[in-house]
PDB file of C-alpha atoms and ligand atoms in Angstrom:
ATOM      1  CA  UNK A   1     -22.568 -46.232  46.562  1.00 68.00           C
ATOM      2  CA  UNK A   2     -24.691 -44.202  49.021  1.00 94.00           C
ATOM      3  CA  UNK A   3     -27.239 -43.107  46.738  1.00 98.00           C
ATOM      4  CA  UNK A   4     -29.980 -45.181  44.650  1.00 98.00           C
ATOM      5  CA  UNK A   5     -32.243 -43.983  42.556  1.00 98.00           C
ATOM      6  CA  UNK A   6     -35.519 -46.045  42.121  1.00 98.00           C
ATOM      7  CA  UNK A   7     -36.428 -45.123  38.530  1.00 98.00           C
ATOM      8  CA  UNK A   8     -37.623 -46.023  34.986  1.00 98.00           C
ATOM      9  CA  UNK A   9     -35.662 -44.503  31.649  1.00 98.00           C
ATOM     10  CA  UNK A  10     -38.772 -43.477  30.127  1.00 97.00           C
ATOM     11  CA  UNK A  11     -40.688 -41.668  33.375  1.00 98.00           C
ATOM     12  CA  UNK A  12     -41.138 -38.014  32.980  1.00 98.00           C
ATOM     13  CA  UNK A  13     -41.078 -37.625  37.101  1.00 98.00           C
ATOM     14  CA  UNK A  14     -37.587 -39.558  37.164  1.00 98.00           C
ATOM     15  CA  UNK A  15     -36.466 -37.408  34.265  1.00 98.00           C
ATOM     16  CA  UNK A  16     -36.335 -34.350  36.457  1.00 98.00           C
ATOM     17  CA  UNK A  17     -34.344 -36.165  38.933  1.00 98.00           C
ATOM     18  CA  UNK A  18     -32.422 -37.362  36.827  1.00 98.00           C
ATOM     19  CA  UNK A  19     -31.073 -33.896  35.132  1.00 98.00           C
ATOM     20  CA  UNK A  20     -29.990 -32.537  38.697  1.00 98.00           C
ATOM     21  CA  UNK A  21     -28.547 -35.574  39.518  1.00 98.00           C
ATOM     22  CA  UNK A  22     -26.089 -35.114  36.092  1.00 98.00           C
ATOM     23  CA  UNK A  23     -25.984 -31.004  36.631  1.00 98.00           C
ATOM     24  CA  UNK A  24     -24.035 -32.014  39.916  1.00 98.00           C
ATOM     25  CA  UNK A  25     -22.493 -34.918  38.941  1.00 98.00           C
ATOM     26  CA  UNK A  26     -23.750 -36.377  41.864  1.00 98.00           C
ATOM     27  CA  UNK A  27     -22.241 -40.449  41.620  1.00 98.00           C
ATOM     28  CA  UNK A  28     -25.669 -42.434  42.481  1.00 98.00           C
ATOM     29  CA  UNK A  29     -26.995 -46.270  41.001  1.00 98.00           C
ATOM     30  CA  UNK A  30     -29.683 -46.524  39.349  1.00 98.00           C
ATOM     31  CA  UNK A  31     -32.277 -48.958  40.308  1.00 98.00           C
ATOM     32  CA  UNK A  32     -34.280 -49.527  37.193  1.00 98.00           C
ATOM     33  CA  UNK A  33     -38.019 -49.854  38.204  1.00 98.00           C
ATOM     34  CA  UNK A  34     -40.456 -52.582  36.188  1.00 97.00           C
ATOM     35  CA  UNK A  35     -43.825 -51.375  37.818  1.00 96.00           C
ATOM     36  CA  UNK A  36     -45.204 -54.013  35.662  1.00 94.00           C
ATOM     37  CA  UNK A  37     -43.529 -56.779  36.506  1.00 97.00           C
ATOM     38  CA  UNK A  38     -45.423 -58.582  39.659  1.00 97.00           C
ATOM     39  CA  UNK A  39     -42.132 -59.080  41.229  1.00 98.00           C
ATOM     40  CA  UNK A  40     -40.415 -55.904  40.630  1.00 98.00           C
ATOM     41  CA  UNK A  41     -43.271 -54.021  41.586  1.00 98.00           C
ATOM     42  CA  UNK A  42     -43.726 -56.311  45.371  1.00 98.00           C
ATOM     43  CA  UNK A  43     -40.511 -55.169  45.897  1.00 97.00           C
ATOM     44  CA  UNK A  44     -40.720 -51.675  45.094  1.00 98.00           C
ATOM     45  CA  UNK A  45     -43.977 -51.670  46.680  1.00 98.00           C
ATOM     46  CA  UNK A  46     -41.389 -52.016  50.320  1.00 98.00           C
ATOM     47  CA  UNK A  47     -39.494 -49.479  49.196  1.00 98.00           C
ATOM     48  CA  UNK A  48     -42.524 -46.956  48.910  1.00 98.00           C
ATOM     49  CA  UNK A  49     -46.471 -47.986  49.234  1.00 98.00           C
ATOM     50  CA  UNK A  50     -47.255 -45.603  46.843  1.00 98.00           C
ATOM     51  CA  UNK A  51     -45.233 -47.459  44.173  1.00 97.00           C
ATOM     52  CA  UNK A  52     -44.634 -43.525  42.229  1.00 98.00           C
ATOM     53  CA  UNK A  53     -41.191 -43.473  41.002  1.00 98.00           C
ATOM     54  CA  UNK A  54     -38.901 -42.180  41.127  1.00 98.00           C
ATOM     55  CA  UNK A  55     -37.507 -42.613  44.513  1.00 98.00           C
ATOM     56  CA  UNK A  56     -34.418 -42.058  45.751  1.00 98.00           C
ATOM     57  CA  UNK A  57     -32.595 -43.977  48.777  1.00 98.00           C
ATOM     58  CA  UNK A  58     -29.386 -42.908  51.120  1.00 98.00           C
ATOM     59  CA  UNK A  59     -27.779 -45.774  52.387  1.00 97.00           C
ATOM     60  CA  UNK A  60     -25.643 -44.009  54.506  1.00 97.00           C
ATOM     61  CA  UNK A  61     -27.778 -41.408  55.956  1.00 97.00           C
ATOM     62  CA  UNK A  62     -30.922 -43.485  56.391  1.00 97.00           C
ATOM     63  CA  UNK A  63     -32.894 -41.756  54.692  1.00 98.00           C
ATOM     64  CA  UNK A  64     -36.117 -42.241  51.730  1.00 98.00           C
ATOM     65  CA  UNK A  65     -36.825 -39.685  50.169  1.00 98.00           C
ATOM     66  CA  UNK A  66     -39.856 -39.616  47.555  1.00 98.00           C
ATOM     67  CA  UNK A  67     -41.337 -37.340  45.059  1.00 98.00           C
ATOM     68  CA  UNK A  68     -39.806 -35.432  42.402  1.00 98.00           C
ATOM     69  CA  UNK A  69     -39.072 -31.965  43.612  1.00 98.00           C
ATOM     70  CA  UNK A  70     -38.365 -33.344  47.657  1.00 98.00           C
ATOM     71  CA  UNK A  71     -35.709 -35.177  45.922  1.00 98.00           C
ATOM     72  CA  UNK A  72     -33.854 -31.864  44.220  1.00 98.00           C
ATOM     73  CA  UNK A  73     -34.254 -30.284  47.460  1.00 98.00           C
ATOM     74  CA  UNK A  74     -32.655 -32.973  49.206  1.00 98.00           C
ATOM     75  CA  UNK A  75     -29.748 -32.861  46.885  1.00 98.00           C
ATOM     76  CA  UNK A  76     -29.372 -29.446  46.563  1.00 98.00           C
ATOM     77  CA  UNK A  77     -29.567 -29.376  51.052  1.00 98.00           C
ATOM     78  CA  UNK A  78     -26.553 -32.195  51.066  1.00 97.00           C
ATOM     79  CA  UNK A  79     -24.823 -31.766  47.965  1.00 98.00           C
ATOM     80  CA  UNK A  80     -22.590 -28.451  47.417  1.00 98.00           C
ATOM     81  CA  UNK A  81     -22.650 -28.873  43.763  1.00 98.00           C
ATOM     82  CA  UNK A  82     -26.553 -28.427  44.021  1.00 98.00           C
ATOM     83  CA  UNK A  83     -27.048 -26.039  46.039  1.00 98.00           C
ATOM     84  CA  UNK A  84     -27.756 -23.471  43.660  1.00 98.00           C
ATOM     85  CA  UNK A  85     -30.818 -25.642  42.165  1.00 98.00           C
ATOM     86  CA  UNK A  86     -32.430 -24.068  44.800  1.00 98.00           C
ATOM     87  CA  UNK A  87     -31.634 -21.118  46.923  1.00 98.00           C
ATOM     88  CA  UNK A  88     -31.375 -22.199  51.011  1.00 97.00           C
ATOM     89  CA  UNK A  89     -33.110 -18.680  51.714  1.00 98.00           C
ATOM     90  CA  UNK A  90     -36.899 -18.955  51.529  1.00 98.00           C
ATOM     91  CA  UNK A  91     -38.236 -16.054  50.101  1.00 98.00           C
ATOM     92  CA  UNK A  92     -35.903 -16.704  46.997  1.00 98.00           C
ATOM     93  CA  UNK A  93     -36.881 -20.362  46.757  1.00 98.00           C
ATOM     94  CA  UNK A  94     -40.848 -19.697  46.843  1.00 98.00           C
ATOM     95  CA  UNK A  95     -40.036 -18.026  42.397  1.00 98.00           C
ATOM     96  CA  UNK A  96     -38.466 -21.201  41.798  1.00 98.00           C
ATOM     97  CA  UNK A  97     -40.879 -23.852  43.861  1.00 98.00           C
ATOM     98  CA  UNK A  98     -43.973 -21.085  41.982  1.00 98.00           C
ATOM     99  CA  UNK A  99     -42.373 -22.547  38.049  1.00 98.00           C
ATOM    100  CA  UNK A 100     -42.327 -26.128  39.723  1.00 98.00           C
ATOM    101  CA  UNK A 101     -45.577 -26.414  40.629  1.00 98.00           C
ATOM    102  CA  UNK A 102     -46.661 -24.641  37.279  1.00 98.00           C
ATOM    103  CA  UNK A 103     -44.832 -27.066  35.627  1.00 98.00           C
ATOM    104  CA  UNK A 104     -46.425 -30.461  37.813  1.00 98.00           C
ATOM    105  CA  UNK A 105     -49.443 -29.475  38.438  1.00 98.00           C
ATOM    106  CA  UNK A 106     -50.417 -27.245  35.666  1.00 98.00           C
ATOM    107  CA  UNK A 107     -48.829 -29.425  32.721  1.00 98.00           C
ATOM    108  CA  UNK A 108     -47.316 -32.656  33.995  1.00 98.00           C
ATOM    109  CA  UNK A 109     -50.645 -33.933  35.725  1.00 98.00           C
ATOM    110  CA  UNK A 110     -52.771 -33.007  33.048  1.00 98.00           C
ATOM    111  CA  UNK A 111     -50.736 -34.749  30.341  1.00 98.00           C
ATOM    112  CA  UNK A 112     -50.573 -37.545  32.448  1.00 97.00           C
ATOM    113  CA  UNK A 113     -54.429 -37.846  32.344  1.00 97.00           C
ATOM    114  CA  UNK A 114     -54.402 -38.271  28.462  1.00 97.00           C
ATOM    115  CA  UNK A 115     -51.735 -40.932  28.745  1.00 97.00           C
ATOM    116  CA  UNK A 116     -54.150 -42.582  31.541  1.00 95.00           C
ATOM    117  CA  UNK A 117     -57.067 -42.114  28.786  1.00 95.00           C
ATOM    118  CA  UNK A 118     -54.646 -43.996  26.206  1.00 94.00           C
ATOM    119  CA  UNK A 119     -53.716 -46.704  28.329  1.00 93.00           C
ATOM    120  CA  UNK A 120     -56.929 -47.966  29.712  1.00 92.00           C
ATOM    121  CA  UNK A 121     -58.769 -50.286  28.823  1.00 90.00           C
ATOM    122  CA  UNK A 122     -62.691 -49.824  28.695  1.00 87.00           C
ATOM    123  CA  UNK A 123     -64.772 -46.914  27.316  1.00 88.00           C
ATOM    124  CA  UNK A 124     -62.642 -44.071  26.070  1.00 90.00           C
ATOM    125  CA  UNK A 125     -63.059 -40.206  27.126  1.00 93.00           C
ATOM    126  CA  UNK A 126     -62.746 -38.014  24.373  1.00 94.00           C
ATOM    127  CA  UNK A 127     -64.036 -35.112  26.884  1.00 96.00           C
ATOM    128  CA  UNK A 128     -62.111 -35.269  29.265  1.00 96.00           C
ATOM    129  CA  UNK A 129     -58.798 -35.611  26.665  1.00 97.00           C
ATOM    130  CA  UNK A 130     -59.923 -32.391  25.721  1.00 97.00           C
ATOM    131  CA  UNK A 131     -60.720 -30.882  29.272  1.00 98.00           C
ATOM    132  CA  UNK A 132     -56.764 -32.002  29.624  1.00 98.00           C
ATOM    133  CA  UNK A 133     -55.838 -30.162  26.775  1.00 98.00           C
ATOM    134  CA  UNK A 134     -57.592 -27.296  27.489  1.00 98.00           C
ATOM    135  CA  UNK A 135     -55.665 -27.057  31.028  1.00 98.00           C
ATOM    136  CA  UNK A 136     -52.339 -27.638  29.202  1.00 98.00           C
ATOM    137  CA  UNK A 137     -52.674 -24.905  27.508  1.00 98.00           C
ATOM    138  CA  UNK A 138     -53.370 -22.475  30.205  1.00 98.00           C
ATOM    139  CA  UNK A 139     -50.762 -24.264  31.644  1.00 98.00           C
ATOM    140  CA  UNK A 140     -48.586 -23.388  28.730  1.00 98.00           C
ATOM    141  CA  UNK A 141     -49.872 -19.346  29.480  1.00 98.00           C
ATOM    142  CA  UNK A 142     -48.721 -19.512  32.821  1.00 98.00           C
ATOM    143  CA  UNK A 143     -45.704 -20.132  32.808  1.00 98.00           C
ATOM    144  CA  UNK A 144     -44.435 -18.933  29.221  1.00 98.00           C
ATOM    145  CA  UNK A 145     -43.971 -15.073  30.682  1.00 98.00           C
ATOM    146  CA  UNK A 146     -42.597 -16.934  34.160  1.00 98.00           C
ATOM    147  CA  UNK A 147     -39.438 -18.197  31.946  1.00 98.00           C
ATOM    148  CA  UNK A 148     -37.008 -15.843  32.413  1.00 97.00           C
ATOM    149  CA  UNK A 149     -34.516 -16.807  30.189  1.00 96.00           C
ATOM    150  CA  UNK A 150     -32.026 -18.673  29.412  1.00 98.00           C
ATOM    151  CA  UNK A 151     -33.174 -20.427  32.077  1.00 98.00           C
ATOM    152  CA  UNK A 152     -36.805 -20.288  34.096  1.00 98.00           C
ATOM    153  CA  UNK A 153     -35.281 -18.106  37.016  1.00 98.00           C
ATOM    154  CA  UNK A 154     -32.247 -16.129  34.426  1.00 98.00           C
ATOM    155  CA  UNK A 155     -28.596 -17.243  34.681  1.00 98.00           C
ATOM    156  CA  UNK A 156     -28.757 -19.802  37.459  1.00 98.00           C
ATOM    157  CA  UNK A 157     -30.238 -24.124  36.139  1.00 98.00           C
ATOM    158  CA  UNK A 158     -32.226 -24.568  38.427  1.00 98.00           C
ATOM    159  CA  UNK A 159     -35.389 -26.898  40.012  1.00 98.00           C
ATOM    160  CA  UNK A 160     -37.518 -24.970  37.730  1.00 99.00           C
ATOM    161  CA  UNK A 161     -35.831 -26.411  34.496  1.00 99.00           C
ATOM    162  CA  UNK A 162     -35.277 -29.801  36.197  1.00 99.00           C
ATOM    163  CA  UNK A 163     -39.444 -29.634  36.674  1.00 99.00           C
ATOM    164  CA  UNK A 164     -40.172 -27.576  33.415  1.00 99.00           C
ATOM    165  CA  UNK A 165     -38.266 -29.716  30.697  1.00 98.00           C
ATOM    166  CA  UNK A 166     -39.836 -32.959  31.295  1.00 98.00           C
ATOM    167  CA  UNK A 167     -43.522 -31.412  31.590  1.00 98.00           C
ATOM    168  CA  UNK A 168     -43.059 -29.340  28.081  1.00 98.00           C
ATOM    169  CA  UNK A 169     -40.793 -32.415  26.330  1.00 98.00           C
ATOM    170  CA  UNK A 170     -43.962 -34.477  26.640  1.00 98.00           C
ATOM    171  CA  UNK A 171     -47.065 -32.295  26.897  1.00 98.00           C
ATOM    172  CA  UNK A 172     -45.419 -30.825  23.324  1.00 98.00           C
ATOM    173  CA  UNK A 173     -47.560 -34.325  21.978  1.00 98.00           C
ATOM    174  CA  UNK A 174     -50.585 -33.641  23.250  1.00 98.00           C
ATOM    175  CA  UNK A 175     -50.335 -30.020  22.437  1.00 98.00           C
ATOM    176  CA  UNK A 176     -47.858 -28.513  20.235  1.00 98.00           C
ATOM    177  CA  UNK A 177     -45.713 -25.606  22.240  1.00 98.00           C
ATOM    178  CA  UNK A 178     -45.460 -23.931  18.530  1.00 97.00           C
ATOM    179  CA  UNK A 179     -48.653 -21.055  19.800  1.00 98.00           C
ATOM    180  CA  UNK A 180     -46.216 -20.417  22.505  1.00 98.00           C
ATOM    181  CA  UNK A 181     -42.959 -19.466  21.127  1.00 98.00           C
ATOM    182  CA  UNK A 182     -40.830 -18.578  24.276  1.00 98.00           C
ATOM    183  CA  UNK A 183     -41.546 -22.338  25.808  1.00 98.00           C
ATOM    184  CA  UNK A 184     -40.790 -24.105  22.287  1.00 98.00           C
ATOM    185  CA  UNK A 185     -37.383 -21.592  22.511  1.00 98.00           C
ATOM    186  CA  UNK A 186     -36.289 -22.684  25.656  1.00 98.00           C
ATOM    187  CA  UNK A 187     -37.316 -26.645  25.337  1.00 98.00           C
ATOM    188  CA  UNK A 188     -35.008 -25.747  22.392  1.00 98.00           C
ATOM    189  CA  UNK A 189     -32.223 -24.955  24.550  1.00 98.00           C
ATOM    190  CA  UNK A 190     -32.758 -27.023  27.313  1.00 98.00           C
ATOM    191  CA  UNK A 191     -32.277 -29.565  25.248  1.00 98.00           C
ATOM    192  CA  UNK A 192     -29.245 -28.282  24.116  1.00 98.00           C
ATOM    193  CA  UNK A 193     -27.731 -29.140  28.010  1.00 98.00           C
ATOM    194  CA  UNK A 194     -25.357 -31.727  28.652  1.00 98.00           C
ATOM    195  CA  UNK A 195     -27.789 -33.203  31.538  1.00 98.00           C
ATOM    196  CA  UNK A 196     -30.997 -33.115  29.641  1.00 98.00           C
ATOM    197  CA  UNK A 197     -29.204 -34.490  26.203  1.00 98.00           C
ATOM    198  CA  UNK A 198     -27.799 -37.898  28.656  1.00 98.00           C
ATOM    199  CA  UNK A 199     -31.171 -38.191  29.982  1.00 98.00           C
ATOM    200  CA  UNK A 200     -33.101 -38.003  26.302  1.00 98.00           C
ATOM    201  CA  UNK A 201     -29.793 -40.199  25.147  1.00 98.00           C
ATOM    202  CA  UNK A 202     -30.937 -42.835  27.764  1.00 98.00           C
ATOM    203  CA  UNK A 203     -34.248 -42.534  26.734  1.00 98.00           C
ATOM    204  CA  UNK A 204     -34.151 -43.477  23.310  1.00 98.00           C
ATOM    205  CA  UNK A 205     -34.120 -47.047  24.054  1.00 97.00           C
ATOM    206  CA  UNK A 206     -37.450 -47.614  25.538  1.00 97.00           C
ATOM    207  CA  UNK A 207     -38.995 -44.587  23.864  1.00 97.00           C
ATOM    208  CA  UNK A 208     -40.818 -46.301  21.948  1.00 96.00           C
ATOM    209  CA  UNK A 209     -43.055 -46.979  24.437  1.00 94.00           C
ATOM    210  CA  UNK A 210     -44.307 -43.947  24.514  1.00 95.00           C
ATOM    211  CA  UNK A 211     -48.245 -44.006  23.641  1.00 93.00           C
ATOM    212  CA  UNK A 212     -47.687 -40.767  22.092  1.00 95.00           C
ATOM    213  CA  UNK A 213     -45.250 -41.092  20.269  1.00 91.00           C
ATOM    214  CA  UNK A 214     -47.383 -40.950  16.899  1.00 90.00           C
ATOM    215  CA  UNK A 215     -49.766 -38.924  17.851  1.00 82.00           C
TER     216      UNK A 215
HETATM  217  N1  GSH B   1     -46.092 -36.579  42.332  1.00 51.66           N
HETATM  218  C1  GSH B   1     -44.902 -37.951  42.117  1.00 51.66           C
HETATM  219  C2  GSH B   1     -45.168 -38.071  40.448  1.00 51.66           C
HETATM  220  C3  GSH B   1     -44.924 -39.117  40.033  1.00 51.66           C
HETATM  221  C4  GSH B   1     -45.305 -40.115  39.389  1.00 51.66           C
HETATM  222  O1  GSH B   1     -46.890 -40.296  38.891  1.00 51.66           O
HETATM  223  N2  GSH B   1     -44.589 -41.049  38.426  1.00 51.66           N
HETATM  224  C5  GSH B   1     -45.168 -41.848  37.334  1.00 51.66           C
HETATM  225  C6  GSH B   1     -43.529 -41.812  36.233  1.00 51.66           C
HETATM  226  S1  GSH B   1     -43.582 -40.406  35.709  1.00 51.66           S
HETATM  227  C7  GSH B   1     -45.208 -43.606  38.230  1.00 51.66           C
HETATM  228  O2  GSH B   1     -44.878 -43.657  38.936  1.00 51.66           O
HETATM  229  N3  GSH B   1     -46.688 -43.380  37.587  1.00 51.66           N
HETATM  230  C8  GSH B   1     -47.025 -45.098  37.865  1.00 51.66           C
HETATM  231  C9  GSH B   1     -48.208 -44.949  38.473  1.00 51.66           C
HETATM  232  O3  GSH B   1     -48.704 -44.351  38.186  1.00 51.66           O
HETATM  233  O4  GSH B   1     -48.813 -46.301  38.956  1.00 51.66           O
HETATM  234  C10 GSH B   1     -43.652 -36.935  41.329  1.00 51.66           C
HETATM  235  O5  GSH B   1     -43.387 -35.494  42.022  1.00 51.66           O
HETATM  236  O6  GSH B   1     -42.885 -37.999  41.979  1.00 51.66           O
END
């Protein structure tokens, strides 16, 4: 198979890329990476020296594509079944990318800071955690009015939804979505989408490893 996704089933940024692969029914090989296993990490460092998941490799075209948004852009440009995920016209693509950036930079990133604090050995940083929670709340404030419904861009499922789902699903463990009913309803709709439901199902066996699962 030409495409290989280097991924882990618990990884939120990998969910962001699995969703469009399943949406567009694109065949690929799953290559699960264990970043904490020294041998597997060393193998993955040869693929992507930053050792961040996911990466998509395309043996037929000789391409290595890191970064979740770039992977989805690659799929949209190369596979007709994925074209609707990101409009070809830059002016039409911009609102999709704005939603993608809000989800990644202002919800996903502060959520990661909280997970990082939880996993870190050594002194804890409750002030930093509160700052990250406040940042996530500002991210929710920014994203909520951008959800046109039923999906982020209206009727068409796009890159924006692929980015929003993992960010909101996981950040909900840190800052409950209940004060943002638009976002809560949006996430509930997303969970019913077959591509998203499949990603959630595949994560079930490893979800016990998620450090915030019990609050
Ligand atoms: N900007 C990257 C972020 C990727 C990222 O942070 N991935 C996490 C997994 S969800 C990771 O590889 N973490 C391992 C580490 O930081 O060592 C993207 O959009 O793909």
